C-alpha cells in the first residue's frame, strides 16, 4: 500500500505511546523500525486511506497496515527474541485483544498524561523518523 519499510505510527502527544517508541528504538538492534506520529502528514495520509483513527497505534509491515493489538503483536514479533514471545497471544480472538487495547487507549491520557505538542526527535533519533 504505502511503504516497504516497517513504520510505527503513534500518537505524538501520548506519553505511553512515546515511551513505547523509546522502548522499540532501544531494543531495535537491526534498525528495522521507522517512526512517525499519527499527527504528521504521513500519519494523516495513512489514517485517511485506511479509515483508522488517532486512538490506535498503526504498524505498516510488508505493505500492510495493522492496528490495535495486531500492530502491537507484529511489532513485538519483529523485535525478535524475547519480545517475539508475545506473539503467542495472536491466536486469541482479535475482538478480545482489541477490547483490552481499547481500554488502555481510552485511559492513556488519564493514566500516563500527554504532551502539549508532538514529540520532536533528537538529532540521534532523526534517522529513525520519517
Tab-separated table of C-alpha atoms in Angstrom, residues 45-130:
chain	number	residue	atom	x	y	z
A	45	UNK	CA	-2.470	10.120	4.930
A	46	UNK	CA	-2.464	6.557	6.269
A	47	UNK	CA	-5.444	7.258	8.540
A	48	UNK	CA	-7.373	8.741	5.633
A	49	UNK	CA	-6.542	5.828	3.307
A	50	UNK	CA	-7.306	3.107	5.855
A	51	UNK	CA	-10.058	4.657	7.977
A	52	UNK	CA	-8.101	4.043	11.189
A	53	UNK	CA	-8.382	6.635	13.942
A	54	UNK	CA	-5.950	8.517	16.167
A	55	UNK	CA	-6.755	6.180	19.075
A	56	UNK	CA	-4.693	3.281	17.710
A	57	UNK	CA	-1.069	2.604	17.014
A	58	UNK	CA	-0.607	1.663	13.354
A	59	UNK	CA	2.134	-0.568	12.013
A	60	UNK	CA	2.982	-0.728	8.339
A	61	UNK	CA	4.618	-4.091	7.743
A	62	UNK	CA	5.159	-5.841	4.421
A	63	UNK	CA	2.934	-3.278	2.717
A	64	UNK	CA	0.002	-3.988	5.069
A	65	UNK	CA	-1.356	-1.733	7.813
A	66	UNK	CA	-2.016	-3.341	11.201
A	67	UNK	CA	-3.778	-1.569	14.057
A	68	UNK	CA	-4.521	-2.004	17.757
A	69	UNK	CA	-3.487	-5.365	19.245
A	70	UNK	CA	-2.371	-6.785	15.896
A	71	UNK	CA	0.024	-3.859	15.477
A	72	UNK	CA	1.460	-4.452	18.953
A	73	UNK	CA	1.887	-8.190	18.342
A	74	UNK	CA	3.575	-7.770	14.958
A	75	UNK	CA	5.906	-5.108	16.353
A	76	UNK	CA	6.861	-7.494	19.178
A	77	UNK	CA	7.366	-10.320	16.680
A	78	UNK	CA	9.615	-8.165	14.500
A	79	UNK	CA	11.655	-7.036	17.518
A	80	UNK	CA	12.937	-10.594	17.881
A	81	UNK	CA	13.522	-12.685	20.975
A	82	UNK	CA	12.439	-12.321	23.779
A	83	UNK	CA	9.775	-9.785	22.672
A	84	UNK	CA	8.600	-12.085	19.891
A	85	UNK	CA	7.254	-14.438	22.574
A	86	UNK	CA	4.304	-12.041	22.877
A	87	UNK	CA	3.126	-13.426	19.540
A	88	UNK	CA	1.764	-16.447	21.437
A	89	UNK	CA	-1.299	-14.243	22.065
A	90	UNK	CA	-2.048	-13.992	18.324
A	91	UNK	CA	-4.447	-16.995	18.318
A	92	UNK	CA	-6.695	-15.228	20.857
A	93	UNK	CA	-9.702	-13.626	19.171
A	94	UNK	CA	-8.859	-10.180	17.827
A	95	UNK	CA	-12.056	-8.820	19.370
A	96	UNK	CA	-10.880	-9.867	22.847
A	97	UNK	CA	-7.361	-8.500	22.358
A	98	UNK	CA	-8.709	-5.246	20.920
A	99	UNK	CA	-11.092	-4.758	23.859
A	100	UNK	CA	-8.065	-4.822	26.175
A	101	UNK	CA	-6.199	-2.475	23.832
A	102	UNK	CA	-9.182	-0.086	23.643
A	103	UNK	CA	-9.499	0.013	27.433
A	104	UNK	CA	-5.888	1.162	27.746
A	105	UNK	CA	-6.234	3.549	24.782
A	106	UNK	CA	-9.312	5.217	26.305
A	107	UNK	CA	-7.490	5.826	29.590
A	108	UNK	CA	-3.957	6.535	28.347
A	109	UNK	CA	-4.051	10.304	28.875
A	110	UNK	CA	-5.636	9.942	32.323
A	111	UNK	CA	-3.143	7.306	33.481
A	112	UNK	CA	0.052	8.440	31.750
A	113	UNK	CA	-0.599	12.066	30.780
A	114	UNK	CA	0.023	13.788	27.492
A	115	UNK	CA	2.354	16.333	25.979
A	116	UNK	CA	1.425	19.832	24.888
A	117	UNK	CA	2.882	19.196	21.442
A	118	UNK	CA	4.065	16.276	19.347
A	119	UNK	CA	7.424	14.710	20.002
A	120	UNK	CA	10.385	16.322	18.265
A	121	UNK	CA	13.076	13.693	17.618
A	122	UNK	CA	16.574	14.396	18.881
A	123	UNK	CA	19.428	14.595	16.377
A	124	UNK	CA	20.330	10.989	17.223
A	125	UNK	CA	16.734	9.801	16.755
A	126	UNK	CA	16.115	11.575	13.431
A	127	UNK	CA	17.494	8.688	11.393
A	128	UNK	CA	14.601	6.565	12.709
A	129	UNK	CA	11.842	9.082	11.933
A	130	UNK	CA	10.059	9.678	8.668
